[in-house]
PDB file of N, CA and C in Angstrom:
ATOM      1  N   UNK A 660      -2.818 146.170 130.370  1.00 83.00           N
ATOM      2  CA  UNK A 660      -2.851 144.841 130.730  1.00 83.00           C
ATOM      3  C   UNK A 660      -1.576 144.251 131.271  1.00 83.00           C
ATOM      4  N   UNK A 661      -2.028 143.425 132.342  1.00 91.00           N
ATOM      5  CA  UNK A 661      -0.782 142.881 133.026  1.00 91.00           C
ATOM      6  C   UNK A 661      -0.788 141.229 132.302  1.00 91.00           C
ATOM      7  N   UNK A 662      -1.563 140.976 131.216  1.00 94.00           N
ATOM      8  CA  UNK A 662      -1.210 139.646 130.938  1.00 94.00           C
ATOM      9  C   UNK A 662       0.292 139.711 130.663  1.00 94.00           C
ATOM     10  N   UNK A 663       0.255 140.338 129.059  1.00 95.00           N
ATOM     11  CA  UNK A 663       1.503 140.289 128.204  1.00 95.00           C
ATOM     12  C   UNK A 663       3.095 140.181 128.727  1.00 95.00           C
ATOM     13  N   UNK A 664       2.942 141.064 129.641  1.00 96.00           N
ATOM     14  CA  UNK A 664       4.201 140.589 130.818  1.00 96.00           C
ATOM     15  C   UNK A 664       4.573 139.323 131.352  1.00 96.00           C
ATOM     16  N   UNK A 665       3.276 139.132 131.608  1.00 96.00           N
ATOM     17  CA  UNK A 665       3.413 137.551 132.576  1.00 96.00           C
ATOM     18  C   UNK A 665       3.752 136.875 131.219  1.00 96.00           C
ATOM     19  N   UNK A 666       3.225 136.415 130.487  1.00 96.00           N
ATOM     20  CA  UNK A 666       3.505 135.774 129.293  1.00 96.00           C
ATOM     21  C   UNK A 666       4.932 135.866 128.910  1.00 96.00           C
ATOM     22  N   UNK A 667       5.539 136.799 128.635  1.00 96.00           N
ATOM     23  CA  UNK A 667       6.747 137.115 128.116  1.00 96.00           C
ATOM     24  C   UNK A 667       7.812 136.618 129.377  1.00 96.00           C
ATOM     25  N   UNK A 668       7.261 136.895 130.676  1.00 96.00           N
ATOM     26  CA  UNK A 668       8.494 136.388 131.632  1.00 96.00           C
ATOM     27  C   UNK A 668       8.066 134.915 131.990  1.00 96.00           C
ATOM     28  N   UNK A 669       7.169 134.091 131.463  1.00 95.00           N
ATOM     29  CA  UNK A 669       6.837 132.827 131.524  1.00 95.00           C
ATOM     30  C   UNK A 669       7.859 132.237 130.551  1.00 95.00           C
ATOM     31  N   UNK A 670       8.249 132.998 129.151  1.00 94.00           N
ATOM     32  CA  UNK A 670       8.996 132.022 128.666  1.00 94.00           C
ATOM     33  C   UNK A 670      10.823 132.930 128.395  1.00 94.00           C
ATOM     34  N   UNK A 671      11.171 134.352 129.369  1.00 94.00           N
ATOM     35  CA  UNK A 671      12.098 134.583 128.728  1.00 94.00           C
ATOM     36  C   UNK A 671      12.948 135.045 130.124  1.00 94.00           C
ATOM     37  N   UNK A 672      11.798 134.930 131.471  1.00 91.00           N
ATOM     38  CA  UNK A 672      12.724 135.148 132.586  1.00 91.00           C
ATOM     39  C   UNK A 672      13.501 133.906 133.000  1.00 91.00           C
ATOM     40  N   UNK A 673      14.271 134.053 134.386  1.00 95.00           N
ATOM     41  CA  UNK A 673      14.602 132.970 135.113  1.00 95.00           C
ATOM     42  C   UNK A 673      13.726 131.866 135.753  1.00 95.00           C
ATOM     43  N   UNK A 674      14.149 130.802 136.530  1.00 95.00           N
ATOM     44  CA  UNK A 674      13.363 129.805 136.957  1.00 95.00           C
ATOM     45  C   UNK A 674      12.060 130.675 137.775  1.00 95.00           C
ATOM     46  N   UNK A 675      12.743 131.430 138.532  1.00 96.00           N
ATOM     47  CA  UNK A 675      11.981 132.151 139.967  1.00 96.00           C
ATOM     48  C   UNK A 675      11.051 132.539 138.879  1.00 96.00           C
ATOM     49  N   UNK A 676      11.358 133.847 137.794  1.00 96.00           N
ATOM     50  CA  UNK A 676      10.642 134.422 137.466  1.00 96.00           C
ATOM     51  C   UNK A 676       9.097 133.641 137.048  1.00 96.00           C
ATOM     52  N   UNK A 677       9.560 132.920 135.684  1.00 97.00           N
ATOM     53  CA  UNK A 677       8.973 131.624 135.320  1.00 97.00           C
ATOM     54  C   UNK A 677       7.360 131.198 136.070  1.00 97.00           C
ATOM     55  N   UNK A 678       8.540 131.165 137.078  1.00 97.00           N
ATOM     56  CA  UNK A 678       7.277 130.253 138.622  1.00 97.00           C
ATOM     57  C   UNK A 678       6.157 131.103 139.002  1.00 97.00           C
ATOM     58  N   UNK A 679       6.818 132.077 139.200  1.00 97.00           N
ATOM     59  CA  UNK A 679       5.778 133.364 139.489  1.00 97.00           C
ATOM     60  C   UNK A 679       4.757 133.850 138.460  1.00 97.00           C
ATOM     61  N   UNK A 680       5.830 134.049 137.487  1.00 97.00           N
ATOM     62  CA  UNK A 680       4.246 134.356 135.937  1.00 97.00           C
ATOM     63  C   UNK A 680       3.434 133.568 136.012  1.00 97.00           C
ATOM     64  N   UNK A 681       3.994 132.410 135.917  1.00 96.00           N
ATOM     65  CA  UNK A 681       2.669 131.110 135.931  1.00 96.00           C
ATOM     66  C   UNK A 681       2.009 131.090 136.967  1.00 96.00           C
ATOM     67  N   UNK A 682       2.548 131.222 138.197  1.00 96.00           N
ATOM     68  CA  UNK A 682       1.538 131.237 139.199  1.00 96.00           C
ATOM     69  C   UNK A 682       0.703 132.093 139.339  1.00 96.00           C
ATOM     70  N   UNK A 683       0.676 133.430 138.853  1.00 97.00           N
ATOM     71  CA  UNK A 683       0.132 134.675 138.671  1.00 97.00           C
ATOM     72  C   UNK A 683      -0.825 134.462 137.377  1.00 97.00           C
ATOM     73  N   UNK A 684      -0.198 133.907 136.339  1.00 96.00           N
ATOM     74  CA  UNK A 684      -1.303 133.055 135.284  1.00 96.00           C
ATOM     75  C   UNK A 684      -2.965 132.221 135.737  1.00 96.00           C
ATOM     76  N   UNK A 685      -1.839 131.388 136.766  1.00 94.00           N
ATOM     77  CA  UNK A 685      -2.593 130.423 137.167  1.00 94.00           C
ATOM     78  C   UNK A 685      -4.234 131.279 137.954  1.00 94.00           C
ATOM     79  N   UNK A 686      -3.187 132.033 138.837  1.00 95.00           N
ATOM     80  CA  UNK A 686      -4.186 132.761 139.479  1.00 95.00           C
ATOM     81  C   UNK A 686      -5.599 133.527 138.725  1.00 95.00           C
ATOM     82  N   UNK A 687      -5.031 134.375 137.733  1.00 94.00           N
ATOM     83  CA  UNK A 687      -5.926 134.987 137.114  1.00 94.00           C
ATOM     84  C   UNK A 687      -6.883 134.121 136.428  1.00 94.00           C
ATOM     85  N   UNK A 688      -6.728 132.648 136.198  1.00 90.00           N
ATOM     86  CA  UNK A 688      -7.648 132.248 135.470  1.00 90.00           C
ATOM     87  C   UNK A 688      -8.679 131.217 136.327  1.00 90.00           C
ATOM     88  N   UNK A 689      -8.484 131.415 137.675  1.00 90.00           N
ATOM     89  CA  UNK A 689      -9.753 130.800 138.689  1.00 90.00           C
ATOM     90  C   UNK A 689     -10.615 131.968 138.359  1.00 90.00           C
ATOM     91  N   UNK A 690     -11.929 131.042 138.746  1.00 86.00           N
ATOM     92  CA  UNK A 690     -12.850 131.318 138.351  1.00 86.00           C
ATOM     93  C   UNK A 690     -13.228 132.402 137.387  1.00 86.00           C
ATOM     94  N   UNK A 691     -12.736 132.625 136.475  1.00 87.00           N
ATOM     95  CA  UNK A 691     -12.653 133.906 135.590  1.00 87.00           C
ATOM     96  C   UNK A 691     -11.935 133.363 133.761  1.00 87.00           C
ATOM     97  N   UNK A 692     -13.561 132.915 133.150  1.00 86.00           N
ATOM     98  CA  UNK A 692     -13.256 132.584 131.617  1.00 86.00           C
ATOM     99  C   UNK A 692     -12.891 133.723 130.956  1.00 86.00           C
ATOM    100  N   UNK A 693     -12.770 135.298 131.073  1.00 89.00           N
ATOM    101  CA  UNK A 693     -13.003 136.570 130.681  1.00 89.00           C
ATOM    102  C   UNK A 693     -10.872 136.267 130.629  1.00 89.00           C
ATOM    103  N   UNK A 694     -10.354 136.223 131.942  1.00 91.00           N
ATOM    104  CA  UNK A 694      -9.090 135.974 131.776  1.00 91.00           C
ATOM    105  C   UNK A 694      -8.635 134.634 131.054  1.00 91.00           C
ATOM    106  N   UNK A 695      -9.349 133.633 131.148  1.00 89.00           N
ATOM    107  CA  UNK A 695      -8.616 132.479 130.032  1.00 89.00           C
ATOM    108  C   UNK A 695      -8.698 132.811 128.320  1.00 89.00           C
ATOM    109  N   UNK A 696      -9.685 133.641 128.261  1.00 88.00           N
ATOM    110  CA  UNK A 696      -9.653 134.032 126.841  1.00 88.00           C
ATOM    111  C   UNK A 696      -8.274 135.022 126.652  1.00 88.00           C
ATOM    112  N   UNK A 697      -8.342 135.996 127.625  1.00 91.00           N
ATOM    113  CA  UNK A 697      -7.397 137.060 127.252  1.00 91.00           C
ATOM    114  C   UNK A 697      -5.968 136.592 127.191  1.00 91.00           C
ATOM    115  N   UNK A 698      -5.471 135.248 128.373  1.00 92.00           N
ATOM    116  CA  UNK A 698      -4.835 134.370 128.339  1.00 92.00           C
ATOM    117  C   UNK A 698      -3.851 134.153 127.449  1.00 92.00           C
ATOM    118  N   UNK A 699      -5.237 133.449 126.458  1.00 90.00           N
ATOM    119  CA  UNK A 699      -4.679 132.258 125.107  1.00 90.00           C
ATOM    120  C   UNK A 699      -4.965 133.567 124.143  1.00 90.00           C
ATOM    121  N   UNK A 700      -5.496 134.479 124.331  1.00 91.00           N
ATOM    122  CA  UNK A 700      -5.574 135.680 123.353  1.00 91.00           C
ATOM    123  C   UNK A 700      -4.089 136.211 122.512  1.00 91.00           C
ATOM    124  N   UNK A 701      -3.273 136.245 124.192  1.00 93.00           N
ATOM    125  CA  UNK A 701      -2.242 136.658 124.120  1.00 93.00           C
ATOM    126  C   UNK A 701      -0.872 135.585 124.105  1.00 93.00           C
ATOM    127  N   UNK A 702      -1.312 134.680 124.176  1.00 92.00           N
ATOM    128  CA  UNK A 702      -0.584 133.232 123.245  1.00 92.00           C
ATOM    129  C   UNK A 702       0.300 132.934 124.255  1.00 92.00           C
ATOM    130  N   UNK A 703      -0.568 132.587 125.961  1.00 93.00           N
ATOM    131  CA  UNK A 703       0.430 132.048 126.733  1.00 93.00           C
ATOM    132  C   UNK A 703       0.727 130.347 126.622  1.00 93.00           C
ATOM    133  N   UNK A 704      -0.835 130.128 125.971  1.00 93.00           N
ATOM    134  CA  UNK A 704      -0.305 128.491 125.988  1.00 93.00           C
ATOM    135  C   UNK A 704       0.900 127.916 125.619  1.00 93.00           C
ATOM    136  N   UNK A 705       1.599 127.865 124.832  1.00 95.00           N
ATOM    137  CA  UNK A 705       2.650 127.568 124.064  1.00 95.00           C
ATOM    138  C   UNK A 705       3.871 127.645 125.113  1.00 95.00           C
ATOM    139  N   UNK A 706       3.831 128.730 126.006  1.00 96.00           N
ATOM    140  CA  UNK A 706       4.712 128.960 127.305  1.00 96.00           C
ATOM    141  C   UNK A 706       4.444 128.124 128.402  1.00 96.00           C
ATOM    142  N   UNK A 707       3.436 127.794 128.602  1.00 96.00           N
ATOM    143  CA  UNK A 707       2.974 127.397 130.147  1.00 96.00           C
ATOM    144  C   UNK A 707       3.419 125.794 129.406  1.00 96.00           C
ATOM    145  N   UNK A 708       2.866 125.592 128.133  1.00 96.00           N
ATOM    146  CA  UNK A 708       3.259 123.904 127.852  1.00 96.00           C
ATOM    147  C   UNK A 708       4.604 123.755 128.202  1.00 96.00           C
ATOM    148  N   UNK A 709       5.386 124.472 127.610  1.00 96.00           N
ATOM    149  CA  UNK A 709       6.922 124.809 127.616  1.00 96.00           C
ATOM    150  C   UNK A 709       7.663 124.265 129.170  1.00 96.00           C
ATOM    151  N   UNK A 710       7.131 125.328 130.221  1.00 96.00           N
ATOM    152  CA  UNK A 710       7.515 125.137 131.575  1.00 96.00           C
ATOM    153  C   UNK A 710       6.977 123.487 132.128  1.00 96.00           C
ATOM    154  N   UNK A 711       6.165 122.479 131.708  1.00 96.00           N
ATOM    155  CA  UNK A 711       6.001 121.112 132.085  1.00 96.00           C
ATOM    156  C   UNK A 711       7.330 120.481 131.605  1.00 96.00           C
ATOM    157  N   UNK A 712       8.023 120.807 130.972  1.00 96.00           N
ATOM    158  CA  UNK A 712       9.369 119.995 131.038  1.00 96.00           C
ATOM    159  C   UNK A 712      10.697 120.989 131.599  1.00 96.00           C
ATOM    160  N   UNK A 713      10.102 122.363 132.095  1.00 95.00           N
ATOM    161  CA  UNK A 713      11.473 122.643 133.039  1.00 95.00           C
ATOM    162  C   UNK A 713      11.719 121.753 133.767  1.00 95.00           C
ATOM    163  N   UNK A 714      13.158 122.038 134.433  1.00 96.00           N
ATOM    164  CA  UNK A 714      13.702 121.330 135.536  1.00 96.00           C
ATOM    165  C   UNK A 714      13.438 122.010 137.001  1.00 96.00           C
ATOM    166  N   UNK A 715      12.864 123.142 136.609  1.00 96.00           N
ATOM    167  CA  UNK A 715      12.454 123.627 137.830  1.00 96.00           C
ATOM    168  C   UNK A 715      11.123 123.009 138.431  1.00 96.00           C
ATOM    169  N   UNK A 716      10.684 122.228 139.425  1.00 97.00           N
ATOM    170  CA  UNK A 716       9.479 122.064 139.820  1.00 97.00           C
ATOM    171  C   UNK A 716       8.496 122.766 140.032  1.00 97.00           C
ATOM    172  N   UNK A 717       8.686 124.255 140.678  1.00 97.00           N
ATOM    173  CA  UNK A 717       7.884 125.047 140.600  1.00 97.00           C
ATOM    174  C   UNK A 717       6.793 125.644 139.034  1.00 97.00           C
ATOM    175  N   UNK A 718       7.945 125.521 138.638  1.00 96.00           N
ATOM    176  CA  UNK A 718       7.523 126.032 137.088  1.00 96.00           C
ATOM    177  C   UNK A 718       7.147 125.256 136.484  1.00 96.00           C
ATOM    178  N   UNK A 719       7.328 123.279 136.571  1.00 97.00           N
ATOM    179  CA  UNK A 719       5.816 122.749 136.084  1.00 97.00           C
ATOM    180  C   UNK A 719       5.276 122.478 136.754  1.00 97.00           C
ATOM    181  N   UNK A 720       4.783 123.096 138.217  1.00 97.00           N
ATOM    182  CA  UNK A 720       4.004 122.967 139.108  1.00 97.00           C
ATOM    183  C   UNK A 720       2.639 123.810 138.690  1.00 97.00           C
ATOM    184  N   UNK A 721       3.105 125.186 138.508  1.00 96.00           N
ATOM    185  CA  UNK A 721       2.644 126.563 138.216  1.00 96.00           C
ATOM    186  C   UNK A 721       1.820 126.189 136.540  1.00 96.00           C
ATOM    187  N   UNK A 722       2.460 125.775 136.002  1.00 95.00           N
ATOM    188  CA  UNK A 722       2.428 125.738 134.318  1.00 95.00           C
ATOM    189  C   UNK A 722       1.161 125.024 134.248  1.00 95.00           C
ATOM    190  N   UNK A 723       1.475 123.945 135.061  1.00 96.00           N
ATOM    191  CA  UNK A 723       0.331 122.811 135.143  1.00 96.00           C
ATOM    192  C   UNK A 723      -0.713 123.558 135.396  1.00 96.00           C
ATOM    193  N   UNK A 724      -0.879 124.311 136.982  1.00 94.00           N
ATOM    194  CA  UNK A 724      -2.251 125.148 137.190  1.00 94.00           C
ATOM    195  C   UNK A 724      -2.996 125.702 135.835  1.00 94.00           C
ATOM    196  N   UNK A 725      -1.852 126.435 135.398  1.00 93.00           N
ATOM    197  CA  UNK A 725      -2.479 127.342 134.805  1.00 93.00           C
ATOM    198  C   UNK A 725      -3.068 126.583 133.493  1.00 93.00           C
ATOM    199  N   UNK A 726      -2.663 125.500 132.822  1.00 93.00           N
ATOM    200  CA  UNK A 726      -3.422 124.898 131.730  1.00 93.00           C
ATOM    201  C   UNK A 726      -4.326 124.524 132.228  1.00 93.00           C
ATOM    202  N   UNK A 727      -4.421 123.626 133.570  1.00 91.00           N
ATOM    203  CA  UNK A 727      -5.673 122.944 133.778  1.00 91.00           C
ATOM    204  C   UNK A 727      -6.619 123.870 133.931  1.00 91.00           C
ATOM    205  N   UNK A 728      -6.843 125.099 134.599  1.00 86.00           N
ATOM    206  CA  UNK A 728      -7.736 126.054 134.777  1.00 86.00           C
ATOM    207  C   UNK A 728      -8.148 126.423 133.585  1.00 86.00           C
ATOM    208  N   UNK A 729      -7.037 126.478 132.498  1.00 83.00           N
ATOM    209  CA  UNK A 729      -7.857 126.991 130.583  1.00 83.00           C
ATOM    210  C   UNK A 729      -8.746 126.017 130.371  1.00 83.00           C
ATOM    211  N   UNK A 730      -8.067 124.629 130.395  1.00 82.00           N
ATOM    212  CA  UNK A 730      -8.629 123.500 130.349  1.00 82.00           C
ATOM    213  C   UNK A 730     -10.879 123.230 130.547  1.00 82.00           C
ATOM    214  N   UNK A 731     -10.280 124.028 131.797  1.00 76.00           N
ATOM    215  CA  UNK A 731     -11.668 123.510 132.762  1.00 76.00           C
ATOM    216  C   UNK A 731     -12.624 124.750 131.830  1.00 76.00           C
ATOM    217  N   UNK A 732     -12.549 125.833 131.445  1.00 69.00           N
ATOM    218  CA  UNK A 732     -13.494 126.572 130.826  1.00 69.00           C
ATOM    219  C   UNK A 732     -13.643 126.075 129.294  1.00 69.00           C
ATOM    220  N   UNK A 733     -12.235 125.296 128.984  1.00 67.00           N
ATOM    221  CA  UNK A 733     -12.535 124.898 127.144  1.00 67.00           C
ATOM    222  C   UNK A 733     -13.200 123.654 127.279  1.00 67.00           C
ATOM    223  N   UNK A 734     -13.332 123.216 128.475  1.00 55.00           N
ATOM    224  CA  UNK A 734     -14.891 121.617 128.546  1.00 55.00           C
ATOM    225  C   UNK A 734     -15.769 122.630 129.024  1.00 55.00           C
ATOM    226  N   UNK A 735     -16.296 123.568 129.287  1.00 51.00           N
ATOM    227  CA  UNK A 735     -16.883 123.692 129.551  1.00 51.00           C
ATOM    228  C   UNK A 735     -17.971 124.569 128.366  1.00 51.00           C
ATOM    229  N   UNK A 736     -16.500 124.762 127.382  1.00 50.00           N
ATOM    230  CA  UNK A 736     -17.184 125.532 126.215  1.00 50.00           C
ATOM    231  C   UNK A 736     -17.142 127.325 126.457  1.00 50.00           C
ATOM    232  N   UNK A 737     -16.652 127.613 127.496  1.00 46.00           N
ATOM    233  CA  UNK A 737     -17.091 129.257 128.127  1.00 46.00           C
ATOM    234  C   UNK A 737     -15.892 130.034 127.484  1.00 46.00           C
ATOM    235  N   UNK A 738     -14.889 129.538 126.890  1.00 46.00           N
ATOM    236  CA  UNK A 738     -13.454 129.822 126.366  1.00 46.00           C
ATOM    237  C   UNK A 738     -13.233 129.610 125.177  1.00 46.00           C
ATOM    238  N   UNK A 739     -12.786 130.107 124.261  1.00 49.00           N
ATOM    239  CA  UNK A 739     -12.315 129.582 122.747  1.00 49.00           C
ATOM    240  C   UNK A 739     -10.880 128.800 122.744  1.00 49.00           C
ATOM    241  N   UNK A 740     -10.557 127.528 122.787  1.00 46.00           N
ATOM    242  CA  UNK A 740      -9.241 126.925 123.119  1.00 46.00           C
ATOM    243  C   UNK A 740      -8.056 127.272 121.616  1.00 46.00           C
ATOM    244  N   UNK A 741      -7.322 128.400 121.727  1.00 45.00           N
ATOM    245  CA  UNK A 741      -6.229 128.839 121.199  1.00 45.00           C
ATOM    246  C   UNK A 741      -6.383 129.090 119.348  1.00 45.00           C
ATOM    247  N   UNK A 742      -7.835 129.253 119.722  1.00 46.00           N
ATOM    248  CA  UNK A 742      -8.395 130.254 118.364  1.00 46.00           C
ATOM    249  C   UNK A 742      -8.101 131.725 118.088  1.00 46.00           C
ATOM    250  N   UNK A 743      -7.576 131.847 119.314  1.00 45.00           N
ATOM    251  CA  UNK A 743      -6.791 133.546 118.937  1.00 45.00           C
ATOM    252  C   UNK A 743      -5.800 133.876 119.193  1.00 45.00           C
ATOM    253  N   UNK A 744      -4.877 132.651 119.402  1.00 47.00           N
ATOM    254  CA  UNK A 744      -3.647 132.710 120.483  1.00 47.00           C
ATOM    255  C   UNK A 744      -2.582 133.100 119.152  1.00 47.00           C
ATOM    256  N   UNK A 745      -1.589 133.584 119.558  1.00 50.00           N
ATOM    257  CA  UNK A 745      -0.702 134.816 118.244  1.00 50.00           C
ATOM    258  C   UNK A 745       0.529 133.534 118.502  1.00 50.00           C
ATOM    259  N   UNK A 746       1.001 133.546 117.220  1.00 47.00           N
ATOM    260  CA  UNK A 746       2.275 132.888 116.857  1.00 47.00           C
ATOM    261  C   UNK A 746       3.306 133.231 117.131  1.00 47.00           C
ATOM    262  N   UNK A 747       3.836 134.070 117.219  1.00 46.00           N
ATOM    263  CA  UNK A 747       5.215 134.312 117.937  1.00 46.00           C
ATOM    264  C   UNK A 747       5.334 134.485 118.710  1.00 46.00           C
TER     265      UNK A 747
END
């Protein structure tokens, strides 16, 4: 799996990096509830919230996508919202 990466450089790379995980986040979770589970499985929320108060724009540009897209499957019910998401 290529989540766990993205996750980990969402909250431990640089700005660039950051921007890119999330956007790559973001990506994987259009149209696809199978990736918002695996997502929050792997406990990106907590990161992507994180990047809405970088100073980088990109990175709460990106951050933003990618919650609202979890978002849109946990109204919709098709997602479990951070019922499996890991603590550290």
């Amino acid at each position: 799996g290529g989540i766990p990466p993205l996750v980990a450089l969402c909250q431990y790379g640089d700005s660039a990096a950051r921007a890119n995980a999330a956007q790559a986040l973001a990506n994987l979770t259009v149209n696809s509830p199978e990736n918002v589970e695996a997502i929050s499985r792997e406990g990106a929320i907590r990161p992507l919230v994180t990047l809405l108060s970088s100073r980088d724009q990109k990175c709460q540009d990106f951050g933003a996508c990618a919650l609202a897209n979890h978002c849109h499957y946990c109204q919709e019910g098709d997602a479990p919202y951070n019922s499996e998401e890991k603590t550290s």
